[in-house]
CSV table of C-alpha atoms in Angstrom, one decimal:
chain,number,residue,atom,x,y,z
A,1,MET,CA,38.8,-33.5,-62.4
A,2,LEU,CA,42.3,-32.7,-63.5
A,3,GLN,CA,41.0,-29.9,-65.6
A,4,VAL,CA,39.0,-28.5,-62.7
A,5,ASP,CA,42.0,-28.6,-60.4
A,6,ALA,CA,44.0,-26.8,-63.1
A,7,ILE,CA,41.4,-24.0,-63.3
A,8,ILE,CA,41.3,-23.7,-59.5
A,9,GLY,CA,45.1,-23.5,-59.4
A,10,GLN,CA,45.0,-20.8,-62.0
A,11,ALA,CA,42.4,-18.8,-60.1
A,12,GLU,CA,44.5,-19.0,-56.9
A,13,LEU,CA,47.6,-17.8,-58.8
A,14,LEU,CA,45.7,-14.9,-60.5
A,15,LEU,CA,44.3,-13.8,-57.1
A,16,GLN,CA,47.7,-13.8,-55.5
A,17,GLN,CA,49.1,-11.8,-58.4
A,18,ARG,CA,46.2,-9.3,-58.3
A,19,LEU,CA,46.8,-8.7,-54.6
A,20,SER,CA,50.4,-7.7,-55.3
A,21,PHE,CA,49.5,-5.3,-58.1
A,22,LYS,CA,48.6,-2.4,-55.9
A,23,GLN,CA,52.2,-1.4,-55.6
A,24,HIS,CA,53.6,-2.9,-58.8
A,25,ARG,CA,55.8,-0.5,-60.8
A,26,TYR,CA,55.2,-2.0,-64.2
A,27,ILE,CA,51.4,-2.6,-64.4
A,28,ASN,CA,49.4,-0.2,-66.5
A,29,PRO,CA,45.6,0.0,-66.6
A,30,VAL,CA,45.3,-2.1,-69.8
A,31,GLN,CA,47.4,-4.9,-68.3
A,32,LEU,CA,45.4,-4.7,-65.1
A,33,ARG,CA,42.1,-5.1,-66.9
A,34,GLN,CA,43.5,-7.9,-68.9
A,35,HIS,CA,44.5,-9.7,-65.8
A,36,ASP,CA,41.1,-9.1,-64.2
A,37,ALA,CA,39.4,-10.5,-67.3
A,38,ARG,CA,41.5,-13.7,-67.0
A,39,LEU,CA,40.5,-14.1,-63.4
A,40,ALA,CA,36.9,-13.4,-64.2
A,41,ASP,CA,37.0,-16.0,-66.9
A,42,CYS,CA,38.4,-18.6,-64.5
A,43,LEU,CA,35.6,-17.9,-62.0
A,44,ARG,CA,32.9,-18.1,-64.7
A,45,LEU,CA,34.2,-21.6,-65.7
A,46,LEU,CA,34.0,-22.7,-62.1
A,47,ALA,CA,30.6,-21.2,-61.3
A,48,ASP,CA,28.6,-23.8,-63.2
A,49,ILE,CA,30.4,-27.0,-62.2
A,50,ALA,CA,30.6,-29.1,-59.0
A,51,LEU,CA,33.7,-28.1,-57.1
A,52,PRO,CA,35.8,-30.6,-55.2
A,53,GLU,CA,35.6,-30.7,-51.4
A,54,GLU,CA,39.2,-29.3,-51.1
A,55,THR,CA,38.4,-26.1,-53.0
A,56,PRO,CA,39.7,-23.1,-51.1
A,57,ALA,CA,36.9,-21.5,-49.0
A,58,TRP,CA,37.4,-18.1,-50.5
A,59,LEU,CA,37.0,-19.5,-54.0
A,60,ALA,CA,33.9,-21.5,-53.1
A,61,TRP,CA,32.4,-18.3,-51.6
A,62,LEU,CA,33.4,-16.3,-54.7
A,63,VAL,CA,31.6,-18.5,-57.2
A,64,ASP,CA,28.6,-19.1,-54.9
A,65,LYS,CA,25.5,-17.4,-56.4
A,66,THR,CA,23.9,-16.8,-53.0
A,67,PRO,CA,23.4,-13.0,-52.8
A,68,THR,CA,23.4,-12.8,-49.0
A,69,ALA,CA,26.5,-14.8,-48.3
A,70,ARG,CA,29.1,-12.9,-46.4
A,71,LEU,CA,32.8,-13.7,-46.5
A,72,THR,CA,34.2,-14.6,-43.0
A,73,ALA,CA,37.7,-14.4,-41.7
A,74,GLU,CA,38.1,-18.2,-41.8
A,75,GLN,CA,37.4,-18.2,-45.5
A,76,LEU,CA,40.1,-15.7,-46.4
A,77,PRO,CA,43.2,-16.9,-48.3
A,78,ALA,CA,46.5,-17.2,-46.5
A,79,VAL,CA,47.9,-13.7,-47.3
A,80,THR,CA,49.6,-11.0,-45.3
A,81,ASN,CA,47.0,-8.3,-45.8
A,82,LYS,CA,43.8,-10.1,-45.1
A,83,ALA,CA,41.8,-6.8,-45.0
A,84,TYR,CA,42.8,-5.9,-48.5
A,85,ALA,CA,42.0,-9.4,-49.7
A,86,TRP,CA,38.5,-9.1,-48.1
A,87,LEU,CA,37.9,-5.9,-50.1
A,88,LEU,CA,39.2,-7.3,-53.4
A,89,LEU,CA,37.2,-10.5,-53.1
A,90,HIS,CA,34.0,-8.5,-52.5
A,91,GLU,CA,34.7,-6.3,-55.4
A,92,ILE,CA,35.2,-9.3,-57.7
A,93,LYS,CA,32.0,-11.0,-56.5
A,94,HIS,CA,29.9,-8.0,-57.1
A,95,PHE,CA,31.6,-6.6,-60.2
A,96,ASP,CA,28.9,-7.9,-62.5
A,97,GLN,CA,26.1,-7.7,-60.0
A,98,SER,CA,25.6,-4.0,-59.5
A,99,GLU,CA,21.9,-4.4,-58.9
A,100,ARG,CA,22.6,-6.4,-55.7
A,101,LEU,CA,25.6,-4.3,-54.7
A,102,LEU,CA,23.9,-1.8,-52.3
A,103,ALA,CA,21.8,-4.5,-50.7
A,104,VAL,CA,25.1,-6.2,-49.7
A,105,LEU,CA,27.0,-3.1,-48.8
A,106,LYS,CA,24.6,-1.5,-46.4
A,107,PRO,CA,24.4,-4.3,-43.8
A,108,LEU,CA,28.2,-4.5,-43.9
A,109,TYR,CA,28.7,-1.0,-42.6
A,110,LEU,CA,25.6,-0.8,-40.5
A,111,GLN,CA,26.9,-3.6,-38.3
A,112,ARG,CA,29.4,-2.7,-35.7
A,113,PRO,CA,33.0,-3.9,-36.5
A,114,ASP,CA,33.0,-6.4,-33.5
A,115,ASP,CA,30.1,-8.2,-35.2
A,116,LEU,CA,31.8,-8.9,-38.5
A,117,ASN,CA,34.0,-11.8,-37.4
A,118,ASP,CA,36.7,-12.8,-35.0
A,119,SER,CA,39.7,-11.7,-37.0
A,120,GLU,CA,41.6,-8.9,-35.4
A,121,GLN,CA,42.9,-7.7,-38.7
A,122,ILE,CA,39.4,-7.4,-40.2
A,123,LYS,CA,38.1,-5.8,-37.0
A,124,GLN,CA,40.8,-3.1,-37.3
A,125,ALA,CA,40.1,-2.6,-41.0
A,126,GLU,CA,36.3,-2.0,-40.3
A,127,PRO,CA,36.0,-2.7,-44.0
A,128,GLY,CA,32.3,-2.3,-44.8
A,129,GLY,CA,32.2,1.5,-45.2
A,130,TRP,CA,35.5,1.4,-47.1
A,131,LEU,CA,34.1,-1.1,-49.5
A,132,ALA,CA,31.0,1.0,-50.1
A,133,LEU,CA,33.2,4.1,-50.7
A,134,ARG,CA,35.3,2.2,-53.3
A,135,LEU,CA,32.4,0.7,-55.2
A,136,ALA,CA,29.5,3.1,-54.8
A,137,PRO,CA,30.8,6.5,-53.5
A,138,THR,CA,27.7,8.4,-54.4
A,139,GLU,CA,25.6,6.0,-52.3
A,140,VAL,CA,27.7,6.4,-49.1
A,141,ALA,CA,25.7,8.1,-46.3
A,142,ASN,CA,22.5,8.6,-48.3
A,143,ASP,CA,20.3,8.2,-45.3
A,144,ALA,CA,20.5,9.1,-41.5
A,145,ALA,CA,21.0,5.5,-40.4
A,146,SER,CA,24.1,5.1,-42.7
A,147,VAL,CA,25.6,8.3,-41.5
A,148,ALA,CA,25.1,7.4,-37.8
A,149,ALA,CA,26.7,4.0,-38.4
A,150,LEU,CA,29.6,5.3,-40.3
A,151,MET,CA,30.3,7.9,-37.7
A,152,GLN,CA,30.9,5.1,-35.1
A,153,THR,CA,34.1,3.9,-36.7
A,154,ILE,CA,37.4,5.4,-37.9
A,155,THR,CA,37.0,3.9,-41.4
A,156,GLY,CA,33.5,5.1,-41.6
A,157,LEU,CA,34.4,8.7,-40.7
A,158,VAL,CA,37.2,8.8,-43.3
A,159,ALA,CA,34.8,7.3,-45.8
A,160,LEU,CA,32.3,10.2,-45.1
A,161,GLY,CA,35.1,12.7,-45.7
A,162,LEU,CA,36.2,11.1,-49.0
A,163,SER,CA,32.6,10.8,-50.2
A,164,ARG,CA,32.5,14.6,-50.2
A,165,LYS,CA,29.1,14.9,-48.5
A,166,ARG,CA,29.7,18.5,-47.4
A,167,GLN,CA,26.4,18.8,-45.7
A,168,LEU,CA,27.7,16.4,-43.0
A,169,LEU,CA,30.4,18.8,-41.9
A,170,PRO,CA,28.4,20.3,-38.9
A,171,GLN,CA,27.7,16.8,-37.6
A,172,ILE,CA,31.3,15.7,-37.9
A,173,ASN,CA,32.5,18.8,-36.2
A,174,GLU,CA,30.0,18.3,-33.4
A,175,LEU,CA,31.3,14.7,-33.0
A,176,ALA,CA,34.9,15.8,-32.9
A,177,SER,CA,34.1,18.4,-30.2
A,178,ALA,CA,32.3,15.8,-28.1
A,179,LEU,CA,35.2,13.2,-28.2
A,180,SER,CA,38.1,13.3,-25.8
A,181,LEU,CA,41.6,14.1,-27.1
A,182,THR,CA,42.6,10.5,-26.5
A,183,GLU,CA,39.6,9.0,-28.3
A,184,PRO,CA,40.9,7.5,-31.6
A,185,ARG,CA,37.8,8.6,-33.5
A,186,ARG,CA,38.6,12.2,-32.7
A,187,ALA,CA,41.5,12.2,-35.1
A,188,ALA,CA,39.4,10.5,-37.8
A,189,ALA,CA,36.7,13.1,-37.3
A,190,LYS,CA,39.2,15.9,-37.7
A,191,ALA,CA,40.5,14.1,-40.8
A,192,ALA,CA,36.9,13.8,-42.2
A,193,ALA,CA,36.3,17.5,-41.6
A,194,TRP,CA,39.6,18.4,-43.4
A,195,LEU,CA,38.6,16.2,-46.3
A,196,LEU,CA,35.3,18.0,-46.5
A,197,GLY,CA,37.1,21.3,-46.9
A,198,GLN,CA,37.7,22.6,-43.4
A,199,PRO,CA,41.2,24.0,-43.1
A,200,SER,CA,43.6,22.1,-40.9
A,201,ASP,CA,47.4,22.0,-40.3
A,202,GLU,CA,48.5,18.8,-42.1
A,203,VAL,CA,51.4,18.2,-39.7
A,204,THR,CA,49.2,18.3,-36.7
A,205,LEU,CA,46.6,16.1,-38.4
A,206,LEU,CA,49.2,13.5,-39.3
A,207,LYS,CA,50.4,13.4,-35.7
A,208,GLN,CA,46.9,12.8,-34.5
A,209,LEU,CA,46.4,10.0,-37.1
A,210,LEU,CA,49.6,8.3,-35.9
A,211,GLN,CA,48.2,7.7,-32.4
A,212,PRO,CA,48.5,4.0,-31.9
A,213,GLU,CA,44.8,3.0,-31.9
A,214,CYS,CA,43.9,5.3,-34.7
A,215,PHE,CA,46.9,4.2,-36.8
A,216,ALA,CA,46.1,0.5,-36.2
A,217,ALA,CA,42.5,0.9,-37.4
A,218,SER,CA,43.5,3.0,-40.4
A,219,ARG,CA,46.3,0.7,-41.9
A,220,LEU,CA,44.1,-0.4,-44.8
A,221,PHE,CA,43.9,3.1,-46.2
A,222,PHE,CA,46.7,5.0,-44.4
A,223,ASP,CA,48.7,5.2,-47.7
A,224,VAL,CA,45.8,7.1,-49.3
A,225,LEU,CA,45.5,9.5,-46.4
A,226,LEU,CA,49.2,10.1,-46.5
A,227,MET,CA,49.0,10.8,-50.3
A,228,LEU,CA,46.2,13.3,-49.7
A,229,LEU,CA,48.2,15.0,-46.9
A,230,MET,CA,51.4,15.3,-49.0
A,231,CYS,CA,49.5,16.6,-52.0
A,232,ALA,CA,47.8,19.4,-49.9
A,233,ALA,CA,50.7,20.4,-47.7
A,234,PRO,CA,53.3,23.1,-48.5
A,235,ASP,CA,56.9,21.9,-49.0
A,236,LYS,CA,58.0,22.8,-45.4
A,237,ALA,CA,55.2,20.9,-43.9
A,238,GLN,CA,56.0,17.9,-46.2
A,239,ASP,CA,59.5,17.9,-44.8
A,240,GLN,CA,58.2,17.9,-41.2
A,241,MET,CA,55.9,15.0,-42.0
A,242,VAL,CA,58.7,12.9,-43.6
A,243,ASN,CA,60.8,13.5,-40.4
A,244,MET,CA,57.9,12.6,-38.2
A,245,LEU,CA,57.4,9.3,-40.0
A,246,ALA,CA,61.1,8.5,-40.0
A,247,ASN,CA,61.2,8.9,-36.2
A,248,LEU,CA,58.1,6.7,-35.7
A,249,ASN,CA,58.6,3.6,-33.6
A,250,THR,CA,56.2,0.8,-34.4
A,251,SER,CA,56.2,-2.3,-32.2
A,252,GLY,CA,57.6,-5.3,-33.8
A,253,GLN,CA,58.2,-3.6,-37.1
A,254,PRO,CA,61.4,-1.6,-36.9
A,255,THR,CA,61.5,-0.4,-40.5
A,256,GLN,CA,57.8,0.5,-40.8
A,257,GLY,CA,58.3,4.2,-39.9
A,258,THR,CA,61.2,4.4,-42.3
A,259,GLU,CA,59.1,2.8,-45.1
A,260,MET,CA,56.3,5.3,-44.6
A,261,ALA,CA,58.8,8.1,-44.6
A,262,ILE,CA,60.1,6.8,-48.0
A,263,GLN,CA,56.6,6.6,-49.3
A,264,ALA,CA,56.0,10.2,-48.2
A,265,MET,CA,59.0,11.3,-50.1
A,266,GLY,CA,57.6,9.7,-53.3
A,267,PHE,CA,54.2,11.2,-52.6
A,268,SER,CA,55.7,14.7,-52.0
A,269,GLY,CA,56.7,15.3,-55.6
A,270,GLN,CA,59.9,17.0,-54.4
A,271,LEU,CA,62.8,15.9,-56.5
A,272,LYS,CA,65.3,16.9,-53.8
A,273,PHE,CA,64.6,13.6,-52.2
A,274,VAL,CA,66.0,11.6,-55.2
A,275,PRO,CA,69.7,11.4,-53.9
A,276,LEU,CA,68.4,10.1,-50.5
A,277,LEU,CA,66.1,7.6,-52.1
A,278,MET,CA,69.0,6.4,-54.2
A,279,GLU,CA,71.0,5.8,-51.0
A,280,LEU,CA,68.2,4.1,-49.3
A,281,SER,CA,67.6,1.8,-52.2
A,282,GLN,CA,71.0,0.2,-51.5
A,283,GLN,CA,69.6,-1.3,-48.3
A,284,PRO,CA,68.0,-4.7,-49.2
A,285,GLU,CA,65.2,-4.3,-46.7
A,286,LEU,CA,64.3,-0.9,-48.1
A,287,ASN,CA,65.1,-1.4,-51.8
A,288,GLU,CA,61.6,-2.1,-53.1
A,289,CYS,CA,60.0,0.8,-51.1
A,290,ALA,CA,62.7,3.3,-52.2
A,291,VAL,CA,62.5,2.3,-55.9
A,292,ASN,CA,58.7,2.6,-55.8
A,293,ALA,CA,59.2,6.1,-54.5
A,294,LEU,CA,61.6,6.9,-57.2
A,295,ALA,CA,59.2,5.6,-59.8
A,296,LEU,CA,56.5,8.0,-58.4
A,297,LEU,CA,58.8,10.9,-58.8
A,298,LEU,CA,60.6,10.1,-62.0
A,299,GLY,CA,58.6,7.3,-63.8
A,300,ALA,CA,59.5,3.6,-63.6
A,301,ILE,CA,61.8,3.7,-66.7
A,302,ASP,CA,63.8,6.7,-65.6
A,303,ALA,CA,64.0,5.4,-62.1
A,304,ASP,CA,65.5,2.1,-63.3
A,305,ALA,CA,67.9,4.1,-65.6
A,306,LEU,CA,69.0,6.2,-62.6
A,307,LEU,CA,69.7,3.2,-60.5
A,308,GLU,CA,72.2,2.0,-63.2
A,309,ARG,CA,73.8,5.5,-63.4
A,310,PRO,CA,73.8,7.0,-59.9
A,311,GLN,CA,76.0,9.9,-61.1
A,312,MET,CA,72.8,11.3,-62.7
A,313,ALA,CA,71.1,11.7,-59.4
A,314,ASP,CA,72.0,15.4,-59.0
A,315,PHE,CA,70.7,16.2,-62.5
A,316,ALA,CA,67.5,14.3,-61.8
A,317,CYS,CA,66.7,16.4,-58.7
A,318,SER,CA,67.6,19.8,-60.3
A,319,LYS,CA,64.1,20.6,-61.6
A,320,ALA,CA,61.9,23.0,-59.7
A,321,GLY,CA,58.2,22.3,-58.7
A,322,ARG,CA,56.5,19.1,-57.9
A,323,SER,CA,56.9,16.1,-60.1
A,324,LEU,CA,54.8,12.9,-60.7
A,325,ALA,CA,56.1,10.2,-63.0
A,326,GLY,CA,58.8,12.5,-64.4
A,327,PHE,CA,56.7,15.5,-65.3
A,328,ALA,CA,55.3,18.6,-63.5
A,329,VAL,CA,52.0,18.2,-61.8
A,330,THR,CA,49.5,19.8,-64.2
A,331,PRO,CA,45.8,18.9,-65.0
A,332,ALA,CA,46.8,17.5,-68.4
A,333,HIS,CA,49.6,15.4,-66.9
A,334,LEU,CA,47.4,14.1,-64.2
A,335,ALA,CA,44.8,12.9,-66.8
A,336,MET,CA,47.6,11.2,-68.7
A,337,VAL,CA,48.9,9.4,-65.6
A,338,LEU,CA,45.4,8.2,-64.8
A,339,GLN,CA,45.2,6.6,-68.3
A,340,ARG,CA,48.7,5.1,-68.5
A,341,GLY,CA,50.4,5.0,-65.1
A,342,ASN,CA,50.9,2.2,-62.6
A,343,PRO,CA,48.5,1.8,-59.7
A,344,GLN,CA,50.4,4.0,-57.3
A,345,GLN,CA,51.0,6.7,-59.8
A,346,ARG,CA,47.4,6.7,-60.8
A,347,GLN,CA,46.2,6.8,-57.1
A,348,LEU,CA,48.5,9.8,-56.4
A,349,ALA,CA,47.1,11.6,-59.5
A,350,ALA,CA,43.6,10.9,-58.3
A,351,CYS,CA,44.5,12.4,-54.9
A,352,TYR,CA,45.8,15.6,-56.6
A,353,GLN,CA,42.5,15.7,-58.6
A,354,PHE,CA,40.5,15.2,-55.3
A,355,TRP,CA,41.8,18.6,-54.2
A,356,GLN,CA,41.2,20.2,-57.6
A,357,HIS,CA,37.6,19.1,-57.7
A,358,PRO,CA,36.0,19.8,-54.3
A,359,ASP,CA,32.6,18.1,-55.1
A,360,ARG,CA,33.9,14.8,-56.4
A,361,PRO,CA,34.6,11.7,-54.2
A,362,LEU,CA,38.0,10.1,-54.3
A,363,TYR,CA,38.7,7.8,-57.2
A,364,PHE,CA,40.4,4.5,-56.5
A,365,ALA,CA,42.9,3.2,-59.0
A,366,ASP,CA,43.1,-0.4,-57.8
A,367,VAL,CA,39.5,-1.5,-57.8
A,368,PHE,CA,38.7,-4.7,-59.6
A,369,SER,CA,38.4,-4.4,-63.4
A,370,GLY,CA,41.8,-2.7,-63.7
A,371,GLY,CA,40.9,0.6,-62.0
A,372,ARG,CA,38.0,1.7,-64.0
A,373,THR,CA,38.6,5.0,-65.9
A,374,ASP,CA,34.9,5.9,-66.2
A,375,ALA,CA,34.8,7.7,-62.9
A,376,GLY,CA,34.4,11.5,-63.0
A,377,THR,CA,37.8,12.2,-61.4
A,378,ALA,CA,39.6,10.0,-63.9
A,379,SER,CA,38.4,12.0,-66.9
A,380,ALA,CA,38.9,15.5,-65.6
């Protein structure tokens, strides 16, 4: 029993670590896959033995071989971002069960969000369509019922846009025209149309997405949308979006707008933001966010070196053009970042590639198995 308890404790620790890796500066794809392999090994050891009654509910669900079991809010681990934990646990459970994956995914996004469970965080995440997009992007919206269901939610609409099903653009435009200006889904429909190739002003689109109800429902993937907006926008529009986010007031979270503005600086590729990010990194509550943004612009090693030698900030921001992890954004560099970068750098590279390859769905760098590099966008 002591050995079983030790394995359970190891699985809990590995999950907590895995949830934190999405924004970890020093984790590369090899390390991420090695970590995922250790977690998978723990789960395999637990799958064929009798678990004690005090086993965490999420772990018991994870090793349960019942194909139709659905993770409920009450079974989730005690973490801050429960919606992301819900996603990751489903990805782990179905990683080696691809033949059952679609059978599980479709009921999740065909159901209305209110039917999923009683957790407000999970309701706002509307996670079924997003899970389908991350795990089986080519299977999203492959029939009329799926399209109709996904168009009912903010997450579903964005998933349709990121799946690159361009034939859906007329339906999405029709929906956007039918919705009132205050309907949260209207902003999501506009975003979906933009993701499918319809021109739009990125500043206006961000303003619409920041409407309270739409923003609350899109928190799970807002960082990805912000990456895509910053990749596509011209420099002047990027500056306007950074200012918009910096002036954003969010109830109960006074630094949230500032943190998103800092993220946007890192996503922008503009090295002129380096001195400001250096200054912001001196504030304890903003340090981690600012250093992550510096790592996006300069690379983690150079960002750390710059923090030790602040007098080099003016030199670091003297290069022209957009930068990712210390080098100019080029197809060759993007491919290298996808192979070697940390999860945030790799996701930003995937967002640049999303715009360069109009027929490919977005690649996600943080999916279980270390951010698989066998997706089409990762090998471009």
